[in-house]
Structures are given as structure tokens and as C-alpha cells.
XYZ file of C-alpha atoms in Angstrom:
636
model
C 14.672 -22.123 24.996
C 13.287 -19.877 27.764
C 13.759 -16.862 25.579
C 17.470 -17.233 24.960
C 17.551 -19.699 22.118
C 15.334 -22.423 20.596
C 18.041 -24.993 19.932
C 21.414 -24.280 18.339
C 21.952 -27.810 16.933
C 24.160 -30.697 17.748
C 27.476 -30.543 19.748
C 29.952 -31.081 16.891
C 32.387 -32.931 19.356
C 30.005 -35.800 19.402
C 30.677 -36.397 15.616
C 33.969 -38.124 16.360
C 32.105 -40.988 18.260
C 29.307 -43.391 17.288
C 25.691 -41.928 17.482
C 23.868 -42.645 20.717
C 20.080 -42.936 21.189
C 17.734 -41.312 21.265
C 18.407 -40.413 17.741
C 17.101 -37.121 16.419
C 15.404 -38.378 13.314
C 13.374 -40.691 15.544
C 12.399 -37.887 17.904
C 11.483 -35.655 14.981
C 9.377 -38.429 13.429
C 7.425 -38.866 16.846
C 6.865 -35.115 17.019
C 5.592 -34.997 13.431
C 3.202 -37.946 13.790
C 1.919 -37.261 17.297
C -1.797 -37.020 17.597
C -1.360 -33.889 19.588
C 0.094 -31.253 17.274
C 3.360 -29.653 18.487
C 4.065 -25.871 18.104
C 7.585 -24.516 17.733
C 7.879 -21.235 19.519
C 11.237 -19.891 18.136
C 13.471 -17.313 19.743
C 17.212 -16.926 19.211
C 18.942 -19.644 17.199
C 17.179 -22.609 15.655
C 20.031 -24.018 13.807
C 20.800 -27.509 12.399
C 19.011 -30.110 14.503
C 17.131 -27.282 16.150
C 15.711 -26.129 12.785
C 14.870 -29.824 12.137
C 12.916 -30.011 15.420
C 10.958 -26.970 14.322
C 10.326 -28.456 10.808
C 8.871 -31.544 12.513
C 6.369 -29.394 14.444
C 2.806 -28.752 13.012
C 3.061 -25.019 13.440
C 5.958 -22.643 13.752
C 6.059 -19.107 15.365
C 9.261 -17.101 15.487
C 10.462 -13.806 16.855
C 11.406 -11.379 14.006
C 15.045 -11.555 15.088
C 15.221 -15.344 15.453
C 18.006 -16.984 13.420
C 16.881 -20.146 11.542
C 18.923 -22.335 9.292
C 20.611 -25.624 8.364
C 24.325 -24.718 8.258
C 25.535 -28.360 8.347
C 27.505 -28.112 5.094
C 29.872 -25.664 6.821
C 30.980 -28.462 8.942
C 31.194 -30.878 6.035
C 27.987 -32.816 6.576
C 24.356 -32.607 5.500
C 21.268 -32.202 7.676
C 20.654 -35.663 9.182
C 17.267 -35.406 10.859
C 14.930 -34.447 7.937
C 16.191 -31.088 6.826
C 16.798 -32.028 3.183
C 13.386 -33.820 3.028
C 11.093 -31.484 5.017
C 12.457 -28.160 4.056
C 11.723 -28.532 0.281
C 8.184 -29.813 1.119
C 7.593 -26.749 3.183
C 9.082 -23.905 1.231
C 9.692 -25.433 -2.230
C 12.636 -26.795 -4.149
C 14.246 -23.519 -5.285
C 14.099 -21.880 -1.813
C 15.596 -24.971 -0.271
C 18.379 -25.035 -2.878
C 19.160 -21.427 -1.884
C 19.507 -22.260 1.848
C 20.756 -25.808 2.379
C 23.772 -26.157 -0.043
C 25.130 -22.766 1.231
C 24.437 -23.263 4.867
C 22.439 -19.974 4.879
C 20.511 -18.678 7.877
C 17.487 -16.457 7.760
C 15.799 -14.158 10.320
C 12.341 -14.904 11.656
C 10.919 -12.128 9.526
C 12.554 -13.566 6.329
C 11.471 -17.092 7.357
C 7.846 -15.822 7.272
C 8.302 -14.405 3.788
C 9.479 -17.726 2.376
C 6.918 -19.852 4.320
C 9.433 -21.394 6.740
C 7.371 -20.233 9.755
C 3.649 -19.659 9.954
C 3.762 -16.499 12.190
C 6.094 -13.862 13.519
C 5.613 -12.391 16.934
C 7.737 -10.790 19.671
C 6.491 -13.315 22.104
C 6.291 -16.652 20.281
C 5.525 -18.692 23.353
C 2.715 -16.413 24.338
C 1.381 -16.552 20.742
C 1.525 -20.190 20.763
C -0.708 -20.384 23.851
C -3.361 -18.341 22.068
C -3.222 -20.378 18.792
C -6.659 -21.294 17.617
C -7.120 -25.098 18.043
C -9.101 -25.224 14.864
C -6.358 -23.794 12.770
C -3.944 -26.075 14.460
C -6.038 -29.057 13.619
C -6.075 -28.083 9.909
C -2.240 -27.766 9.712
C -0.851 -30.512 7.549
C 2.295 -32.232 8.857
C 5.266 -31.139 6.697
C 6.134 -34.734 5.627
C 2.757 -34.998 4.025
C 3.278 -31.936 1.757
C 4.361 -32.063 -1.831
C 7.773 -30.329 -2.683
C 6.594 -29.256 -6.136
C 8.772 -29.836 -9.147
C 11.956 -28.280 -10.547
C 13.646 -29.133 -13.894
C 17.048 -30.593 -14.249
C 18.436 -27.099 -15.181
C 17.487 -25.890 -11.619
C 19.524 -28.513 -10.008
C 22.459 -28.191 -12.421
C 22.526 -24.381 -11.725
C 22.595 -25.178 -7.999
C 25.414 -27.578 -8.421
C 27.417 -25.086 -10.504
C 26.973 -22.431 -7.843
C 28.128 -24.897 -5.179
C 31.141 -25.799 -7.210
C 31.978 -22.163 -7.630
C 31.258 -20.693 -4.262
C 32.168 -23.835 -2.167
C 35.067 -25.079 -4.389
C 36.219 -28.598 -3.633
C 33.602 -29.392 -0.917
C 31.563 -32.512 -1.088
C 28.783 -31.820 1.312
C 26.954 -29.190 -0.559
C 26.744 -31.363 -3.764
C 25.454 -34.257 -1.675
C 22.809 -31.972 -0.125
C 21.624 -31.030 -3.560
C 21.201 -34.673 -4.490
C 19.119 -35.244 -1.399
C 16.944 -32.187 -2.091
C 16.297 -33.653 -5.587
C 15.303 -36.962 -4.004
C 12.759 -35.044 -1.854
C 11.074 -34.217 -5.193
C 11.093 -37.910 -6.505
C 11.282 -40.268 -3.477
C 8.836 -41.266 -0.820
C 9.522 -39.343 2.433
C 10.510 -42.511 4.266
C 13.021 -43.416 1.659
C 14.482 -39.928 1.428
C 14.905 -39.911 5.168
C 16.816 -43.128 4.950
C 19.138 -41.807 2.202
C 19.681 -38.557 4.136
C 20.677 -40.414 7.350
C 23.082 -42.604 5.515
C 24.697 -39.637 3.762
C 25.012 -37.776 7.083
C 26.641 -40.705 8.835
C 29.034 -41.234 5.923
C 30.111 -37.621 5.683
C 30.653 -36.895 9.449
C 33.664 -39.184 9.508
C 35.155 -37.824 6.202
C 38.445 -35.997 6.016
C 36.658 -32.852 5.000
C 34.282 -32.993 7.974
C 37.180 -33.539 10.436
C 39.080 -30.601 8.788
C 36.055 -28.208 9.076
C 35.471 -29.245 12.686
C 39.086 -28.406 13.383
C 38.706 -24.843 12.019
C 35.302 -24.570 13.780
C 36.715 -25.374 17.157
C 40.066 -23.338 16.619
C 37.922 -20.258 15.821
C 35.894 -20.627 18.957
C 39.064 -21.162 20.973
C 40.650 -17.862 19.652
C 40.006 -15.629 22.665
C 41.882 -13.748 25.284
C 44.075 -16.085 27.529
C 42.725 -16.464 31.129
C 45.897 -14.822 32.556
C 45.220 -11.431 30.764
C 43.375 -8.670 32.657
C 39.905 -7.532 31.637
C 40.083 -4.622 29.136
C 37.203 -2.197 28.624
C 37.186 -0.662 25.179
C 36.935 3.123 25.077
C 33.898 4.657 23.298
C 36.294 6.708 21.082
C 39.089 5.396 18.937
C 41.524 7.441 16.839
C 42.611 6.202 13.501
C 45.677 7.784 11.794
C 45.562 7.563 7.977
C 42.446 7.481 5.789
C 43.694 5.432 2.814
C 42.156 2.087 1.763
C 43.287 0.349 4.938
C 42.573 3.227 7.347
C 39.123 3.844 5.974
C 38.283 0.086 6.285
C 39.516 0.110 9.946
C 37.491 3.201 10.628
C 34.304 1.762 9.114
C 34.804 -1.464 11.095
C 34.964 0.568 14.312
C 31.858 2.586 13.311
C 29.981 -0.620 12.577
C 30.757 -1.848 16.014
C 29.173 1.274 17.446
C 32.293 3.111 18.441
C 33.019 6.813 17.698
C 36.121 7.476 15.451
C 38.392 10.325 15.046
C 40.187 9.949 11.711
C 43.452 11.970 11.420
C 45.085 12.893 8.125
C 48.058 15.051 7.266
C 46.319 17.886 5.387
C 42.933 19.064 4.033
C 43.415 17.063 0.851
C 43.993 13.927 2.835
C 40.809 14.561 4.891
C 38.685 15.010 1.790
C 40.206 11.745 0.473
C 39.551 9.867 3.653
C 35.960 11.191 3.836
C 35.456 9.889 0.294
C 36.917 6.484 1.124
C 34.789 5.944 4.225
C 31.791 7.407 2.358
C 32.160 4.791 -0.358
C 32.056 1.933 2.154
C 28.980 3.376 3.831
C 27.238 3.767 0.507
C 28.184 0.291 -0.752
C 26.893 -1.167 2.596
C 23.591 0.705 2.294
C 23.254 -0.302 -1.366
C 23.692 -4.025 -0.523
C 21.123 -3.747 2.258
C 23.612 -4.329 5.060
C 22.562 -1.009 6.731
C 19.645 1.323 6.257
C 19.600 5.052 5.803
C 19.475 5.680 9.514
C 22.401 3.304 10.078
C 24.402 5.179 7.383
C 23.595 8.485 8.996
C 24.623 7.241 12.473
C 27.952 6.121 11.100
C 28.664 9.452 9.537
C 27.727 11.305 12.691
C 29.950 9.213 14.709
C 32.899 9.959 12.376
C 35.161 13.069 12.940
C 37.799 13.952 10.353
C 40.729 16.172 11.208
C 44.344 17.143 10.675
C 44.831 18.071 14.349
C 45.944 15.315 16.765
C 44.588 17.391 19.633
C 41.108 16.440 18.347
C 41.722 12.873 19.351
C 42.633 13.756 22.977
C 39.615 11.836 24.324
C 40.517 8.626 22.527
C 41.534 5.664 24.787
C 42.897 3.719 21.745
C 44.684 4.862 18.652
C 45.309 2.746 15.571
C 48.073 3.843 13.130
C 47.322 2.980 9.456
C 49.831 5.351 7.804
C 52.403 4.704 5.081
C 54.510 1.590 5.533
C 57.840 3.446 6.439
C 59.586 3.410 9.848
C 60.186 7.277 9.795
C 56.531 7.875 9.104
C 55.369 5.531 11.830
C 57.630 7.003 14.566
C 56.429 10.526 13.681
C 52.879 9.406 14.077
C 53.461 7.822 17.401
C 55.383 10.729 18.689
C 52.351 12.912 17.866
C 49.808 10.439 19.429
C 51.887 10.102 22.607
C 51.861 13.922 22.941
C 48.175 14.272 22.332
C 46.502 11.268 24.056
C 46.184 10.388 27.730
C 49.090 8.489 29.383
C 46.954 5.446 29.764
C 45.670 5.326 26.128
C 46.724 2.190 24.117
C 48.717 2.833 21.028
C 48.486 0.293 18.144
C 50.136 -0.050 14.790
C 48.633 -1.741 11.631
C 52.048 -2.344 10.196
C 52.200 -5.496 7.896
C 55.964 -5.985 8.042
C 57.774 -3.456 10.216
C 59.603 -4.166 13.481
C 57.140 -3.177 16.174
C 59.948 -3.101 18.750
C 61.741 -0.447 16.637
C 58.630 1.605 16.361
C 58.152 1.332 20.155
C 61.822 2.418 20.910
C 60.800 6.063 20.123
C 58.008 5.955 22.812
C 58.626 7.103 26.397
C 56.388 3.998 27.382
C 56.656 1.249 24.858
C 54.433 -0.970 27.034
C 51.518 0.915 25.570
C 52.257 -0.219 22.089
C 50.705 -3.336 20.427
C 50.362 -4.379 16.866
C 46.845 -4.725 15.404
C 47.401 -6.092 11.870
C 44.105 -5.893 9.914
C 43.595 -7.554 6.523
C 42.165 -5.769 3.507
C 39.306 -5.033 3.245
C 39.536 -4.357 7.008
C 35.674 -4.140 7.536
C 35.144 -7.462 5.965
C 38.189 -9.787 6.586
C 37.831 -11.713 9.886
C 41.445 -12.081 10.894
C 43.211 -9.790 13.331
C 46.965 -10.477 14.093
C 47.727 -9.084 17.516
C 51.449 -8.525 17.442
C 53.113 -8.643 20.887
C 56.396 -6.629 21.097
C 59.038 -7.219 23.678
C 57.630 -4.515 25.888
C 53.902 -4.861 25.136
C 52.020 -4.974 28.376
C 49.288 -7.439 29.233
C 46.854 -4.555 29.272
C 47.743 -3.562 25.741
C 47.400 -7.153 24.637
C 44.092 -7.581 26.368
C 42.858 -4.463 24.552
C 43.624 -5.993 21.242
C 41.540 -9.068 22.227
C 38.586 -6.904 23.491
C 38.700 -5.016 20.096
C 38.721 -8.298 18.100
C 35.708 -9.509 20.147
C 33.832 -6.178 19.636
C 34.587 -6.330 15.863
C 33.732 -10.030 15.675
C 37.153 -10.813 14.244
C 39.267 -13.893 14.831
C 42.332 -12.956 17.013
C 45.760 -14.578 16.624
C 48.707 -13.504 18.732
C 52.054 -13.079 16.668
C 55.563 -12.349 17.786
C 57.790 -9.650 16.136
C 59.432 -10.629 12.863
C 59.395 -9.402 9.262
C 55.740 -10.105 8.074
C 54.712 -11.698 11.468
C 52.748 -14.945 10.745
C 50.652 -14.472 7.637
C 52.728 -12.121 5.439
C 55.833 -14.110 6.323
C 54.211 -17.284 4.883
C 52.808 -15.313 2.018
C 56.321 -14.078 1.103
C 57.559 -17.556 0.872
C 54.557 -18.783 -1.087
C 55.095 -15.977 -3.651
C 58.888 -16.721 -3.847
C 58.202 -20.358 -4.654
C 55.588 -19.164 -7.266
C 58.063 -16.807 -8.823
C 60.696 -19.501 -9.017
C 58.304 -21.854 -10.704
C 57.350 -19.145 -13.107
C 60.903 -18.203 -13.934
C 62.040 -21.881 -14.333
C 59.257 -23.164 -16.486
C 55.661 -22.089 -16.067
C 53.216 -19.095 -16.500
C 51.287 -17.027 -13.917
C 47.999 -18.607 -15.164
C 49.330 -22.204 -14.894
C 50.400 -21.430 -11.380
C 47.138 -19.769 -10.511
C 45.080 -22.565 -12.064
C 47.025 -25.238 -10.166
C 46.202 -23.408 -6.760
C 42.608 -22.782 -7.618
C 42.285 -26.500 -8.193
C 43.763 -27.029 -4.766
C 40.959 -24.911 -3.382
C 42.078 -21.349 -3.264
C 39.537 -18.757 -4.575
C 42.258 -17.276 -6.695
C 46.000 -18.017 -7.374
C 49.024 -15.854 -6.169
C 49.284 -13.924 -9.301
C 45.627 -12.862 -9.653
C 45.631 -12.110 -5.890
C 48.717 -9.895 -6.372
C 46.908 -8.023 -9.241
C 44.131 -7.283 -6.910
C 46.278 -5.808 -4.186
C 48.780 -4.095 -6.513
C 52.204 -5.003 -7.600
C 53.616 -1.654 -6.375
C 52.949 -2.843 -2.754
C 55.095 -5.949 -2.911
C 57.739 -3.986 -4.893
C 57.978 -1.466 -2.111
C 58.432 -4.201 0.368
C 61.193 -5.764 -1.800
C 63.050 -2.449 -1.796
C 62.724 -2.232 1.935
C 64.352 -5.652 2.222
C 67.202 -4.962 -0.189
C 69.768 -4.001 2.432
C 69.194 -7.133 4.609
C 68.463 -9.740 1.991
C 70.587 -12.929 2.071
C 72.983 -12.635 -0.914
C 73.020 -16.429 -1.091
C 69.243 -16.512 -1.625
C 68.063 -16.493 -5.159
C 66.234 -13.329 -6.421
C 63.695 -13.407 -9.118
C 63.527 -10.021 -10.925
C 60.495 -10.440 -13.048
C 58.119 -8.633 -10.682
C 60.484 -5.654 -10.678
C 60.364 -5.529 -14.516
C 56.533 -5.520 -14.361
C 56.525 -2.529 -12.139
C 59.074 -0.755 -14.482
C 56.537 -1.383 -17.425
C 53.736 0.156 -15.316
C 51.944 -3.183 -15.019
C 50.641 -2.747 -11.416
C 47.532 -4.837 -11.594
C 43.752 -4.161 -11.930
C 44.185 -0.502 -10.993
C 46.211 0.067 -14.170
C 44.330 -2.297 -16.314
C 47.287 -4.621 -16.576
C 49.457 -6.739 -14.294
C 50.239 -10.319 -14.423
C 46.960 -10.460 -16.511
C 45.463 -7.824 -18.745
C 42.062 -6.449 -17.633
C 40.291 -5.050 -20.798
C 37.102 -2.720 -20.495
C 34.734 -5.595 -19.858
C 36.286 -6.395 -16.436
C 37.433 -10.013 -17.025
C 41.041 -11.065 -16.986
C 43.069 -12.399 -20.060
C 46.399 -13.931 -20.318
C 49.224 -11.578 -21.343
C 51.914 -12.983 -23.623
C 54.183 -10.102 -22.662
C 54.359 -11.539 -19.153
C 55.212 -15.027 -20.433
C 57.993 -13.490 -22.590
C 59.595 -11.786 -19.518
C 60.134 -15.156 -17.951
C 61.675 -16.457 -21.102
C 63.997 -13.482 -21.314
C 65.048 -13.636 -17.737
C 65.726 -17.349 -17.930
C 67.851 -16.621 -20.966
C 69.839 -13.980 -19.112
C 70.365 -16.387 -16.218
C 71.422 -19.199 -18.465
C 68.645 -21.448 -17.372
C 67.087 -24.343 -19.216
C 63.364 -24.136 -18.404
C 61.305 -27.086 -17.084
C 57.714 -27.923 -17.984
C 56.099 -28.208 -14.534
C 52.833 -30.160 -14.057
C 50.039 -28.826 -11.948
C 50.852 -31.359 -9.263
C 54.433 -30.305 -9.216
C 53.431 -26.695 -8.966
C 51.177 -27.438 -6.011
C 53.905 -29.643 -4.417
C 56.427 -26.784 -4.441
C 54.133 -24.024 -3.263
C 52.494 -26.126 -0.500
C 55.816 -27.408 0.831
C 57.251 -23.751 0.801
C 54.425 -22.572 3.170
C 54.602 -25.603 5.442
C 58.363 -25.159 5.816
C 58.038 -21.498 6.599
C 55.080 -22.155 9.009
C 57.300 -24.790 10.852
C 60.107 -22.119 11.289
C 57.512 -19.739 12.587
C 56.401 -22.262 15.160
C 59.952 -23.202 16.077
C 60.904 -19.603 16.641
C 57.784 -18.935 18.872
C 56.436 -16.305 16.362
C 53.180 -18.372 16.537
C 52.164 -20.094 19.738
C 50.300 -23.080 18.243
C 49.705 -24.880 14.931
C 46.031 -23.960 15.225
C 47.123 -20.325 15.080
C 48.839 -20.926 11.705
C 45.530 -22.598 10.536
C 43.504 -19.543 11.575
C 45.840 -17.127 9.834
C 46.032 -19.138 6.597
C 42.298 -19.800 6.476
C 40.877 -16.366 7.537
C 43.632 -14.199 6.184
C 44.998 -15.771 3.007
C 42.207 -18.000 1.519
C 43.701 -21.430 2.379
C 40.775 -23.832 1.709
C 38.817 -24.138 4.968
C 37.821 -27.723 4.034
C 41.310 -28.725 4.211
C 41.500 -27.535 7.944
C 44.274 -25.041 7.464
C 47.885 -25.338 6.493
C 49.038 -27.567 9.392
C 46.281 -30.215 9.255
C 47.011 -30.473 5.495
C 50.675 -30.975 6.398
C 49.668 -33.776 8.709
C 47.729 -35.478 5.905
C 51.005 -35.597 4.014
C 52.936 -36.567 7.105
C 56.230 -35.085 8.557
C 58.355 -37.780 6.962
C 56.917 -37.206 3.498
C 57.130 -33.457 3.880
C 60.791 -33.903 4.904
C 61.634 -36.102 2.026
C 60.105 -33.496 -0.392
C 62.030 -30.584 1.037
C 65.282 -32.667 1.111
C 64.870 -33.428 -2.545
C 64.176 -29.766 -3.352
C 67.072 -28.602 -1.264
C 69.428 -30.466 -3.753
C 68.514 -27.778 -6.299
C 68.495 -24.721 -3.836
C 69.886 -25.575 -0.359
C 69.043 -21.998 0.869
C 65.412 -21.762 -0.036
C 64.529 -25.338 0.745
C 66.520 -26.004 3.921
C 64.072 -28.174 5.966
C 62.856 -26.517 9.219
C 64.227 -28.112 12.367
C 60.686 -28.664 13.572
C 59.865 -30.790 10.625
C 63.010 -32.839 11.169
C 62.088 -33.113 14.782
C 58.457 -34.346 14.035
C 59.720 -36.835 11.504
C 62.292 -38.158 13.950
C 59.809 -38.518 16.824
C 57.016 -39.815 14.536
C 54.603 -37.233 15.756
C 51.952 -34.931 13.991
C 52.675 -31.347 13.450
C 49.806 -30.404 15.715
C 51.468 -32.457 18.575
C 54.779 -30.567 18.447
C 55.686 -28.284 21.303
C 58.650 -26.000 21.671
C 61.147 -26.956 24.342
């Protein structure tokens, strides 16, 4: 690797064609059985096939900061060149079960602790040259080692963990089966089974979907026509609430200095506490050490005076979601910051062009829509207003790169890409609830589909008051022909705002778990009675059918209107921002598995009961008419 990387694994693009010789299992076998013992001198990444090459060597030396692992399950496959057979023999069954089914990587230092490498050194190649030949001659090839034993309960616990943390995915469970075979089968037989499993899975629908997300994520970067943007060392953040504190911490984590502005001394104290909690939690979890925590606190300035942010080259507004508040903030920023500073809004729904209309130079304004928690969630919607300059847009991409986030450009509309799809998803869920279901039946149906949680549990987490405030904002412009479901408004009237009040769509007793609330179910019965409805008993399949079609239809309109540039952008938003199961490839590849004609048939049928909510998107009609996939559709 010449100091840069050992070997970062296979080129996943080759998985769509037949394997070509020389095959990696054969190469690893020749290395392992060679009369002259091989040494792996590992620096940088040794991932997938790279890690398998290292496992085939007689001796392994790594830099402390090397990155070693078998992440194949994240692409829907299992290791295919001995990973599931050699790793358990080297580090034991339990440690292998901790790494392979989750696709975890470890540092060189951690690898030494678990026995994955023999030595750690800053110069692994130099250390290798000095390795004692006698030690080397005594080293036993990994395939000759015994994996040790583990009881059936250990494997069942690993399977349960995989079912919970990698819900719906096939590869982790197949990997566990192969690790179990390493304990019971001869090495040659285990290798044969591993290779057959790898070749079978790499052409599976899940593997193709995961590869799609993998390549879409890597393609998410600044377009070539944008100018180069250099991020300033200091960034101002306005608003120290949950979102503002998360944004500030993300910036601090990236090595930037932050001036956080609040309205008064009480707000400053609250902001300091909010950022402090994140720093303390990160230190407690071992993500940063005491020195790192101190450095982050030192790089943070809290103030009520916009003049203290005069040296910032970028300002991100994360204030209350009201147009008059936003415009006041930007007027103050424009007065305090240099004329070439970029101004950004974290608004989730509001019209960026209306915000920018109050600026003397609206070309400086760009939307940077972070997702909560802002220091954890990978998605960043970069909203391009009518006047947004290429320089402002480029700054958004540069920030995303610095923060290691996935950038997606969105046009201006209510909710941009993600929240607009989310609103339609929740509307469909509320309609199902009103007409014949319960929140827990809806949630269960979507968890079975692959979501970590359903729409009602997710809303309990964020707070029902947030969605309520957004509905009130939309009252004046809501289509009177569109059906309105009032149940969520009644929840807010009852003070059931979610986890923070101990009760929302579910009740949250002192133990912390959620329980079904019969009061909530009764609300739907009451509202259906008031509306003169005869309720329907929806199956889980019907619930999923309606909610998924609602999202596909809204996404198609977003593409047709040019709010999103490509179908892959929709996929990145739904996967990284809203929990759509990654192994389904995102919303649009899943739509392609159904097919435009089938999607259109479903929407046409549903439109018979509500022609406003279920009107098929012209894009879907166009795809069905032309016989093309959603991913192939282009505007114009």
C-alpha cells in the first residue's frame, strides 16, 4: 500500500458481472500455504478482500490507526475469500460474531487487543523487515488453528441482534451460519460453502439495492461547474435549542470555531447546557476524550451580541420556525457580518425565497437543512433559492464534506424533498388510522417493511407539537378539497405531545417502554362517528400498500417539478434522513421493483375513493406509458 492503504477491498462494480480469474480465495490459499511465510504490513484501510489477504498471511503488523474489517454485509454479501472461516480461527467465535455480521471495522490498536494482528507499530513495513525469522517460522497458518467452541445460545443471541439491528437483511444471518460452520466443518469445506454463499448473494435484490445506495452516496458531491469554496475557520450559529446545539456540536467536531448567538442571557445558559450535554454524552461513550471535550468547549463562544460574530464567514440560522423570526435574524446577520459572508437557513419548511427577499443581497442565502440529531444524522439538504449564487451553493457542499454528511440539492417548496414526502406519508397513515386501524398496527406494518420505527412512534420522539405548529402554518393555504384528519389536533389539546410529556400516540410509563393507549384508539372511533364513516379493517399489507404508494406518488411529483434533480437524490434523502430501509435501495428503486404500471394501477384504484389525495403523478403516468423505470425518467 506504500503507506496510503493496504487494500480497501473489491471494486463493487465488478459484482454485476461474472467473477474473473485470478480469484481471491485461490490467491489467499497460495499465500497461506506458501513455504516462505508472508507478512502483512498494514497501514490505512485493510477492508473486505484486503482484510482477507492479511488473514491469509502468517504474521500481521498494523499501524495503530489502521482500519481493519470485513464490511461485506453492508453491501448485502458475505466475505468470499475466507473471512468467515479464518477470522473465527484467529480471534475466536464470539469476537468474530461481534465483527462480521455487523460489518464492523477496528483500529490497528483494537485489532492487537483482540488478536487480529500480532504487532502494532508506526512503521509496519520497517518492523516487518526486522521480524525475527525464528518467530516467523513458529507462526501457525490461520487455517490450521482451531476456532474454539460456542454454544447454540451464543449463535442465537447473534442472530437476534442481527434481526434487530439489521432488520430484514439476509447477509448478516448467512454470515452467522458460516461462522458456525467454521466451528464444525473442515476448513476446505467451510471455504467452499462461504464462496457459494458469496456468489449467490452478490446477485440478490438486496445486494443490488445496497450497491445502489453505496454508489449514490459516493456520487453525492459538488457538481463540477461549481467554484471551489474554502470554509471559514469560524461559523456563527443563531439559536441554541436542540437543533442549533446539534449543529454547533457538529461544527466543533469538525474542528471549526463556533459563535452561538441567543436572544438573552437565559437563552445563552440554555444553549450552553444543550451543547454541554452533547459533549458530555460523547465523552461518556468514548467518542472523544477529556482533551477533546475541553477543546470543543474552548472553541465555542456564546453570546447575545451579533457583533461578536463579525469574523464569521458563514452563519447558520436555527431559530424558531416562523417567517418574521427568520427575517429579523437575517437582518441582524447582514448588518454584523462581512459582505462576502454566506448566510444559511436551517428552515425545514419555510420559503427560502421569501426569507431572502428581505436581504440586500439574496444571492448570499442558501438553505442548509440539517436533520435531528444534527451531529449524528448524515443527510444535509442544500436548498437552492431562486437567487442563490453558485458560491453559496458550493459553500454548502464544502460544509457537507467537512462534516462528513451526504449532500442533496433541493429546490424551494413547502418541506423541500424529505419533509414533503414525510407529510404525505403521515397523511396516508392518519387516513388509515381514521378509517379503520390503530397507530400501533400502522407502526407494526412499517417496521415489518424495514423501518426502525413506524410513523407514530417517530412522531412521539420528535413531539406532536412540532407537526401541530406546521399544520397551523398551512391552514391559510390548505386545499379545501383535500381531506383533513383532526385526530392529531385533539391529541395536542389533551396535552399528549409524545415522549417528552410521557404520553403521545403511545403511553410511556416510568420504566421507559411504550404501551398502547386505548384513549388514542377511541379518538379515531369518535372522529369516524362524527364524520359518518364506516370503518374498515385494514390488513398489514394494505397499510403498507397505501403508505408506500403515497410516498412514491409525492416523490414522483417532486421529480417532475424539478425540486429534486434525480431519483437517486430521493433515495439518499429517504434512506439517510427518514429511515427508509437501506437494503431496499431507497424509495425509487423499491418503486421500480413494483413497476410504474403497477404503481399507476394502485393509485388509480385509490383515487376512486379520494381523487385529490391519490391523483397519480404525471411522471408515473409518463413512465408507465413509455415502459421505462423511474430511475430512467428525465424532465423535458
